[in-house]
Short mmCIF file of C-alpha atoms in Angstrom, two decimals:
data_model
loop_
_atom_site.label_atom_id
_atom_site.label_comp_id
_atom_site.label_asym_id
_atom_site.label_seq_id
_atom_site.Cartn_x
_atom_site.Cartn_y
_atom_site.Cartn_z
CA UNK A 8 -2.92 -15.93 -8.89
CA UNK A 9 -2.22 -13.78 -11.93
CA UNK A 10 -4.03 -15.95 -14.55
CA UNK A 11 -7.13 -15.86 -13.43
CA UNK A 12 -9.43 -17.33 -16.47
CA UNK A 13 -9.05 -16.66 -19.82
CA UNK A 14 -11.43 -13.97 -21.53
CA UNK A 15 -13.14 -12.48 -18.46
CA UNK A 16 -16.18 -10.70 -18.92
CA UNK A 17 -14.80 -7.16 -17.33
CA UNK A 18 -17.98 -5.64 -17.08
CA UNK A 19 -20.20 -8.57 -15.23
CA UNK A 20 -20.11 -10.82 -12.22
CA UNK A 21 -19.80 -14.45 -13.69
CA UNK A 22 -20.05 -17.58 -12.18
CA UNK A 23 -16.35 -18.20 -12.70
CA UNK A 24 -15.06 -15.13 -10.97
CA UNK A 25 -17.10 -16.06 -8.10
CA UNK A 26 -15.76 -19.47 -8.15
CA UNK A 27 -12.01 -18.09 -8.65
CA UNK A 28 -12.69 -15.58 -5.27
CA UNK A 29 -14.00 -18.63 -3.03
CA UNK A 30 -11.12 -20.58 -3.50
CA UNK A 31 -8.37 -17.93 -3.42
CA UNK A 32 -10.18 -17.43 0.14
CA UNK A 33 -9.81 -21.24 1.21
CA UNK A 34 -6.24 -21.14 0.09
CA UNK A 35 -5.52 -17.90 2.79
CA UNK A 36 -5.78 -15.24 0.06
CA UNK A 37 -6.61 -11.85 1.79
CA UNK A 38 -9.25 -9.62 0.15
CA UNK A 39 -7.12 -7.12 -0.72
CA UNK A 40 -4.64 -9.38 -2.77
CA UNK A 41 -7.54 -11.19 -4.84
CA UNK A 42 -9.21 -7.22 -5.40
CA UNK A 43 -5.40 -6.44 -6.88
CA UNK A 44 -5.16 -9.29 -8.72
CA UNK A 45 -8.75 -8.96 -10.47
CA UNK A 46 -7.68 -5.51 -11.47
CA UNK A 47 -4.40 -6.35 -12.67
CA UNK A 48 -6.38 -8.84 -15.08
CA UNK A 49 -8.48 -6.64 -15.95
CA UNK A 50 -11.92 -6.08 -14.17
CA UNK A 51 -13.62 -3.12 -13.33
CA UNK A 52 -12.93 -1.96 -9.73
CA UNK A 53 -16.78 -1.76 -9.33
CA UNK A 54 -17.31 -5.10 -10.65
CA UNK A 55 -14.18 -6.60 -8.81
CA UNK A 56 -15.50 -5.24 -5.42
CA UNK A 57 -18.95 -6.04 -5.90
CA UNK A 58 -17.99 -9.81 -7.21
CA UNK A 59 -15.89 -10.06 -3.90
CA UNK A 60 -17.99 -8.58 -1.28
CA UNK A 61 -21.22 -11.00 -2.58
CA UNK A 62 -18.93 -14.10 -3.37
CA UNK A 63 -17.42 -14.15 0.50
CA UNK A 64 -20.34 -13.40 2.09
CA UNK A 65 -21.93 -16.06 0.65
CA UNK A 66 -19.16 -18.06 1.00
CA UNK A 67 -19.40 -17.33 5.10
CA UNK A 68 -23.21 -18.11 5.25
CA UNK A 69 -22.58 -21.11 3.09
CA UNK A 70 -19.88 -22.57 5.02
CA UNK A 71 -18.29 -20.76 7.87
CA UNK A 72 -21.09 -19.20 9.22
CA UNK A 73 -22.09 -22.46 10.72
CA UNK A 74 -18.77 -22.76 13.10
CA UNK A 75 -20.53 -19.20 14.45
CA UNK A 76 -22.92 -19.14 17.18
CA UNK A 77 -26.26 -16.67 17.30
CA UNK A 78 -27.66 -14.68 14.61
CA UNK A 79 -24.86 -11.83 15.00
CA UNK A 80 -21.88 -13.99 13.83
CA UNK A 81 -22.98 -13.87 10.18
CA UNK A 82 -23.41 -10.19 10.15
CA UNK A 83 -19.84 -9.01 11.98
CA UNK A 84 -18.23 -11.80 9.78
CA UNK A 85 -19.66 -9.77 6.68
CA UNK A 86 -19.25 -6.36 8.10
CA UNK A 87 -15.46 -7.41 8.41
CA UNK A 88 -15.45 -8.72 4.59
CA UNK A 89 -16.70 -5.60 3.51
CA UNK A 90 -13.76 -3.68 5.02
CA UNK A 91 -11.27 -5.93 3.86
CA UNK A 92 -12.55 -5.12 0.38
CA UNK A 93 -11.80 -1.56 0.07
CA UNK A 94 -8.74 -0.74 -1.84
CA UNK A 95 -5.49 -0.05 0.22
CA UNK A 96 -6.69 -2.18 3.34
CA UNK A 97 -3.85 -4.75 4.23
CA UNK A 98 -6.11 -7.67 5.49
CA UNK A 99 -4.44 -7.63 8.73
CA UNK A 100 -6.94 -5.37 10.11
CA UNK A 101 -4.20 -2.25 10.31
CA UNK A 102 -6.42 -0.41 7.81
CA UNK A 103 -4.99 1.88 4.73
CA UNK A 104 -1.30 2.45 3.84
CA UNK A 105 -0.51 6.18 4.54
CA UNK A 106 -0.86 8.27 1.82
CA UNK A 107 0.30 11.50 1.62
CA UNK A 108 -2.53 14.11 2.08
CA UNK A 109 -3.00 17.75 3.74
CA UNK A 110 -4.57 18.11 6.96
CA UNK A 111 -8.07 19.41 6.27
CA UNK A 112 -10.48 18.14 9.10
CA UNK A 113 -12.83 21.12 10.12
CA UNK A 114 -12.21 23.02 6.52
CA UNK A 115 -9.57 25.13 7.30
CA UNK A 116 -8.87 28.01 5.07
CA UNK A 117 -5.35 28.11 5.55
CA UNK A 118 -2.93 25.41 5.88
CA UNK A 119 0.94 25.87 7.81
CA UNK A 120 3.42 25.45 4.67
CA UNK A 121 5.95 25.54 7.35
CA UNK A 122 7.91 29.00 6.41
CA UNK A 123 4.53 30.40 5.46
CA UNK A 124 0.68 30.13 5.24
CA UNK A 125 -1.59 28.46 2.19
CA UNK A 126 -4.78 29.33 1.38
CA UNK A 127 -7.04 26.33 0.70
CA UNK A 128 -9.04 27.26 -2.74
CA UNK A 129 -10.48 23.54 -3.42
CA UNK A 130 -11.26 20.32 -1.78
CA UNK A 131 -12.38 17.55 -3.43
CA UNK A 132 -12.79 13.98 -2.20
CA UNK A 133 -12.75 12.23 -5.43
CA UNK A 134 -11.31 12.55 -7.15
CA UNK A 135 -8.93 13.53 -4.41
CA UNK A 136 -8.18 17.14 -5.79
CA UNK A 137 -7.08 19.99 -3.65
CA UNK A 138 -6.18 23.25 -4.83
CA UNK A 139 -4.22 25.79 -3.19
CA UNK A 140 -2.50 29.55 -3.34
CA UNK A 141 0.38 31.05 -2.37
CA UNK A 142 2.39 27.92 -2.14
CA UNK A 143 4.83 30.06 -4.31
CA UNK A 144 5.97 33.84 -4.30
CA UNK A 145 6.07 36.04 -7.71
CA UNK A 146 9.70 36.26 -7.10
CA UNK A 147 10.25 32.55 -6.51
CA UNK A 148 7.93 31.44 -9.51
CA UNK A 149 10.44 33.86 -11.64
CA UNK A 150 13.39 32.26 -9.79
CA UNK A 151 12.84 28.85 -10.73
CA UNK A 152 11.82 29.94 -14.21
CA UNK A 153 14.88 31.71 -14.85
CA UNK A 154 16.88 28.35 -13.76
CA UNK A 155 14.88 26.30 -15.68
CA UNK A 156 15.39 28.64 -18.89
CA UNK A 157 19.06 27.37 -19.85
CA UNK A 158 18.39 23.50 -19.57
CA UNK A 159 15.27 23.28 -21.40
CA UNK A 160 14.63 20.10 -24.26
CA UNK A 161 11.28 18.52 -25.47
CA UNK A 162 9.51 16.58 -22.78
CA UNK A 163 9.65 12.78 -22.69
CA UNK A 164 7.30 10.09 -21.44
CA UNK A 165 8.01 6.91 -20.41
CA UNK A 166 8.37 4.19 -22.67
CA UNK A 167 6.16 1.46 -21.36
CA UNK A 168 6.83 -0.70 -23.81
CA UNK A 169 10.66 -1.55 -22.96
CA UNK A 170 11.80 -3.05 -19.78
CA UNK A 171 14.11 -0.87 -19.15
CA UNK A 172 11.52 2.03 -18.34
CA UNK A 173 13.77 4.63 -21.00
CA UNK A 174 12.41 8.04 -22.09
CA UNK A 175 10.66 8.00 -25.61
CA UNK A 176 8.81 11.10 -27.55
CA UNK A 177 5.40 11.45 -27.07
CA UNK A 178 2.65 13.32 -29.71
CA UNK A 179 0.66 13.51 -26.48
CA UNK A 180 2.83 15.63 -24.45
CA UNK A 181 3.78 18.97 -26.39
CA UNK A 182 5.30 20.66 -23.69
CA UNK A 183 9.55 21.48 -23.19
CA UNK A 184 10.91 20.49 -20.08
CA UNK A 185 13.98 19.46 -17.42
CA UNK A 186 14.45 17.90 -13.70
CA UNK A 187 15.91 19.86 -11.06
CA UNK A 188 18.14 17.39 -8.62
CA UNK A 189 16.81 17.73 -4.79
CA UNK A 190 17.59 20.37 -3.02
CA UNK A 191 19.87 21.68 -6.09
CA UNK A 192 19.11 25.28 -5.22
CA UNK A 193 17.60 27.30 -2.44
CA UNK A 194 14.57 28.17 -4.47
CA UNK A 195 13.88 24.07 -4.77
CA UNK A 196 14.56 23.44 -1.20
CA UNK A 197 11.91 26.10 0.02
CA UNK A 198 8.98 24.32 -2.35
CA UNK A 199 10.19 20.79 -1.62
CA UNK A 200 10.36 21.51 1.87
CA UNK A 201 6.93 23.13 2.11
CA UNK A 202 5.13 20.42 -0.02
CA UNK A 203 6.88 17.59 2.12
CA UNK A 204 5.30 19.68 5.27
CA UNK A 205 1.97 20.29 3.70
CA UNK A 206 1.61 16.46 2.85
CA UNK A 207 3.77 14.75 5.71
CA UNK A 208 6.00 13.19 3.37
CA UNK A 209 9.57 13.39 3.35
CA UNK A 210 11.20 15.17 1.07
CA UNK A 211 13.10 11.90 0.27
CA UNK A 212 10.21 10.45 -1.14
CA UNK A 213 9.87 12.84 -3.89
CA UNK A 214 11.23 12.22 -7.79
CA UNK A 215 13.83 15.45 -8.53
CA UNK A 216 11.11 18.68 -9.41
CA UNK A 217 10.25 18.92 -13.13
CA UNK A 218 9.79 22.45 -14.66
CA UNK A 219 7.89 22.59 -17.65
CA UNK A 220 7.15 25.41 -20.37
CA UNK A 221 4.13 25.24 -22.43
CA UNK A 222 4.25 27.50 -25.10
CA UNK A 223 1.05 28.27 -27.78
CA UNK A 224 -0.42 25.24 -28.86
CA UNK A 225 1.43 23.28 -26.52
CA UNK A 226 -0.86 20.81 -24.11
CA UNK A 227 -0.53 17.09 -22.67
CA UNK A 228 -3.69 15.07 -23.64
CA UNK A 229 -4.98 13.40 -20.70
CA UNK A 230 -2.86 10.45 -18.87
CA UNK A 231 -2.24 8.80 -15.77
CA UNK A 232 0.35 9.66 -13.68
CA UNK A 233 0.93 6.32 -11.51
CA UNK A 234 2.98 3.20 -13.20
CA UNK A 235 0.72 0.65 -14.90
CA UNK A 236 0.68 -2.75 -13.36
CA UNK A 237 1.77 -5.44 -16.18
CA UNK A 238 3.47 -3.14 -18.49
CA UNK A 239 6.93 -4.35 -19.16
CA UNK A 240 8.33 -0.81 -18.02
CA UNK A 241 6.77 -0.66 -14.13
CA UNK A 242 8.76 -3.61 -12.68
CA UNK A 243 12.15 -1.06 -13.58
CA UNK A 244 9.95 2.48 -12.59
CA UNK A 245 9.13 0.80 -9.33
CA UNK A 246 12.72 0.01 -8.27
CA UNK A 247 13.53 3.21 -7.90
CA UNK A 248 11.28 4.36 -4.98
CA UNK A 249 8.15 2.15 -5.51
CA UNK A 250 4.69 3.00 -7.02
CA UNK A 251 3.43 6.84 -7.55
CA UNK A 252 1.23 8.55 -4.93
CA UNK A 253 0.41 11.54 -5.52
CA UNK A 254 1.48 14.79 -7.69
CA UNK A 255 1.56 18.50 -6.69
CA UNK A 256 1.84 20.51 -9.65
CA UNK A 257 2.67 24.37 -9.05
CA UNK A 258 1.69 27.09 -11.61
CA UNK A 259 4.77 29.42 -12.32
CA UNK A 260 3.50 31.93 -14.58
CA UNK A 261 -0.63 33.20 -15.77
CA UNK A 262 -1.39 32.61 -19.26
CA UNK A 263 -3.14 35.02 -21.23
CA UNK A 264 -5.26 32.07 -22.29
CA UNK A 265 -5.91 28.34 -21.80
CA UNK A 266 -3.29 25.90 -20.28
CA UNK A 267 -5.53 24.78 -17.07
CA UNK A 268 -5.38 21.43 -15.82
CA UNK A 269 -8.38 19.17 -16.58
CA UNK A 270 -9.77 15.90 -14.57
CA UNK A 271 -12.05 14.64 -17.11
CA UNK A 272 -13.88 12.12 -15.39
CA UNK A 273 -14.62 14.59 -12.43
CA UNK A 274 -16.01 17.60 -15.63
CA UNK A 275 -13.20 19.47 -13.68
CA UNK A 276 -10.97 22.39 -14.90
CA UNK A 277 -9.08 24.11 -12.35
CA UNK A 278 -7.18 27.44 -14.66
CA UNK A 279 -3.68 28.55 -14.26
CA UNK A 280 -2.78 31.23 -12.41
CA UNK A 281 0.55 32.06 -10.74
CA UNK A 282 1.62 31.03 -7.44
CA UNK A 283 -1.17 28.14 -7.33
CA UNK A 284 -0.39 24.85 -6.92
CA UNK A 285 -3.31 21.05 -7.40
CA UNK A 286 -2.66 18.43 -5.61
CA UNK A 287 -4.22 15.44 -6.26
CA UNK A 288 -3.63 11.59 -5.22
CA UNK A 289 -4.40 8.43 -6.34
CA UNK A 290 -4.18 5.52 -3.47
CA UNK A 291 -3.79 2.87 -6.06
CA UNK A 292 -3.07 2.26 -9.97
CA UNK A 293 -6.75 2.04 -11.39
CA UNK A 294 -8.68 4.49 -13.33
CA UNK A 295 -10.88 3.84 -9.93
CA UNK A 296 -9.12 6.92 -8.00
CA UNK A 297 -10.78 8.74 -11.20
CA UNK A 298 -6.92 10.07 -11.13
CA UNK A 299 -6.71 10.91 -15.06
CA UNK A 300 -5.86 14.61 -15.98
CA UNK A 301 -4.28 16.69 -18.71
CA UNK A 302 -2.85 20.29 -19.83
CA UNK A 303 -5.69 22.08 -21.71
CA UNK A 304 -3.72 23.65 -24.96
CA UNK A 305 -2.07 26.65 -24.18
CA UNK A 306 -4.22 29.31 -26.30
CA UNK A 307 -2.35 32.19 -25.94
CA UNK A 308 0.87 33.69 -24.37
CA UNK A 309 2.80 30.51 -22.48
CA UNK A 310 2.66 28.86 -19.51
CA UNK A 311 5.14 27.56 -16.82
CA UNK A 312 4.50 24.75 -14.18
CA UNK A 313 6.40 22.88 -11.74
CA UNK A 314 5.43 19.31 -10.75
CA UNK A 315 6.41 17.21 -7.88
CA UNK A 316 5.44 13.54 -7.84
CA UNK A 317 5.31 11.22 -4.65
CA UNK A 318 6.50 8.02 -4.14
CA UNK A 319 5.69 4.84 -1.65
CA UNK A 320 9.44 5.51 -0.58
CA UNK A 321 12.57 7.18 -1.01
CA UNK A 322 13.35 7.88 -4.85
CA UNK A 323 17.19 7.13 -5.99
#
């Protein structure tokens, strides 16, 4: 299913997409798995979606909708190929795969952190950015700070480019920076446990917390923070607790100046200030979830941030 045709047109519906989604449907093919595959070779979600949604349906008035009786068949047949379509359903009819996510039906303007209250600043649906403060204390932010001080090094990335999913240097990411184990001290415990209450994800699920110091200058140019499908790295990266969710970064410090955190496809900037924490989420790997971000370059003084990502499963 992975070589679709050679030299797609990724912007526009062609005849030979259309062909290549009718007969991964005769052969059993859910929606969802033909949807993945077209954006693993390369399509546009909007073009994938729209190629599937038009190819079955006329695929079910061509064919199946004569096996249905009266005029309503047609329509509940493409009502259900329309759901089937959306990212994240399972074609089973179960719906979504949880995601982690905070509980704000009705607006609230706090949220129970579990050994305290959050105040909600920001909700946004998509891309699916929430900003909150008070997740952290003055004295914890200094806490972890002071912790962090001793073990920092210049920040790595991940090497895509090697199976083996290593660290390499990065010219994009300026930043200094070191991983805190689980639960390693007190401080740790109290944000992991209030993040995996805020979210309803276990703690378990979450990569060790990452402290990073941003000094003048210093900024990470604007990335993704799921695993790529088809680089040789992921296959490795995904072993270890499956694909990415969602991240929670938390602010540790103010800076005199610049430093905020930037979603460029949503024109968004939210700016750093102590104690706050963004979380965003991105249900799938596709620039689709409109998931991309950066650090805006520190312009004066420094700036301190914590970041928790989220994974499918437990982390080792």
């Amino acid at each position: 299913m992975s070589n679709i045709f050679t030299n797609p047109h990724l912007t526009s519906v062609t005849p030979e997409l259309r062909d290549w989604i009718i007969t991964q449907a005769k052969a059993g093919v859910s929606a969802p798995r033909a949807l993945q595959a077209m954006l693993d070779a390369g399509w546009q979600e909007e073009v994938a979606m729209a190629a599937l949604e038009s190819a079955l349906l006329d695929h079910l008035q061509g064919g199946l909708a004569h096996a249905q009786t009266g005029s309503t068949g047609g329509n509940a047949q493409a009502a259900a190929v329309a759901v089937a379509a959306q990212p994240g359903a399972d074609g089973q009819g179960q719906g979504a795969s949880p995601m982690p996510d905070l509980a704000l039906d009705g607006a609230p303007a706090e949220l129970d952190a579990g050994d305290r209250r959050v105040r909600v600043i920001m909700n946004l649906q998509k891309p699916r950015v929430v900003v909150l403060d008070g997740l952290l204390d003055a004295t914890e932010c200094a806490e972890l700070v002071s912790l962090a001080k001793p073990h920092m090094k210049r920040s790595l990335t991940v090497d895509s480019r090697s199976a083996s999913g290593g660290d390499e240097l990065n010219a994009d990411r300026t930043s200094e920076g070191m991983f805190f184990e689980r639960g390693q001290h007190p401080v740790v415990a109290a944000l992991e446990a209030r993040i995996a209450h805020l979210l309803g994800w276990p703690v378990e699920n979450g990569e060790g917390l990452q402290v990073l110091r941003y000094g003048p200058g210093a900024e990470y140019k604007p990335h993704y923070d799921y695993f790529e499908p088809g680089l040789p790295s992921t296959p490795t990266l995904l072993r270890r607790g499956g694909q990415r969710l969602a991240t929670m970064l938390v602010y540790l410090n103010t800076p005199a100046q610049g430093g905020g955190t930037i979603f460029p496809n949503a024109a968004l900037e939210v700016c750093a200030q102590q104690g706050m924490a963004v979380f965003f989420s991105y249900d799938r790997p596709d620039p689709g979830t409109l998931s991309l971000h950066g650090g805006s370059p520190v312009i004066s003084g420094e700036k301190w941030v914590a970041t928790k990502w989220l994974r499918e499963r437990q982390f080792q």
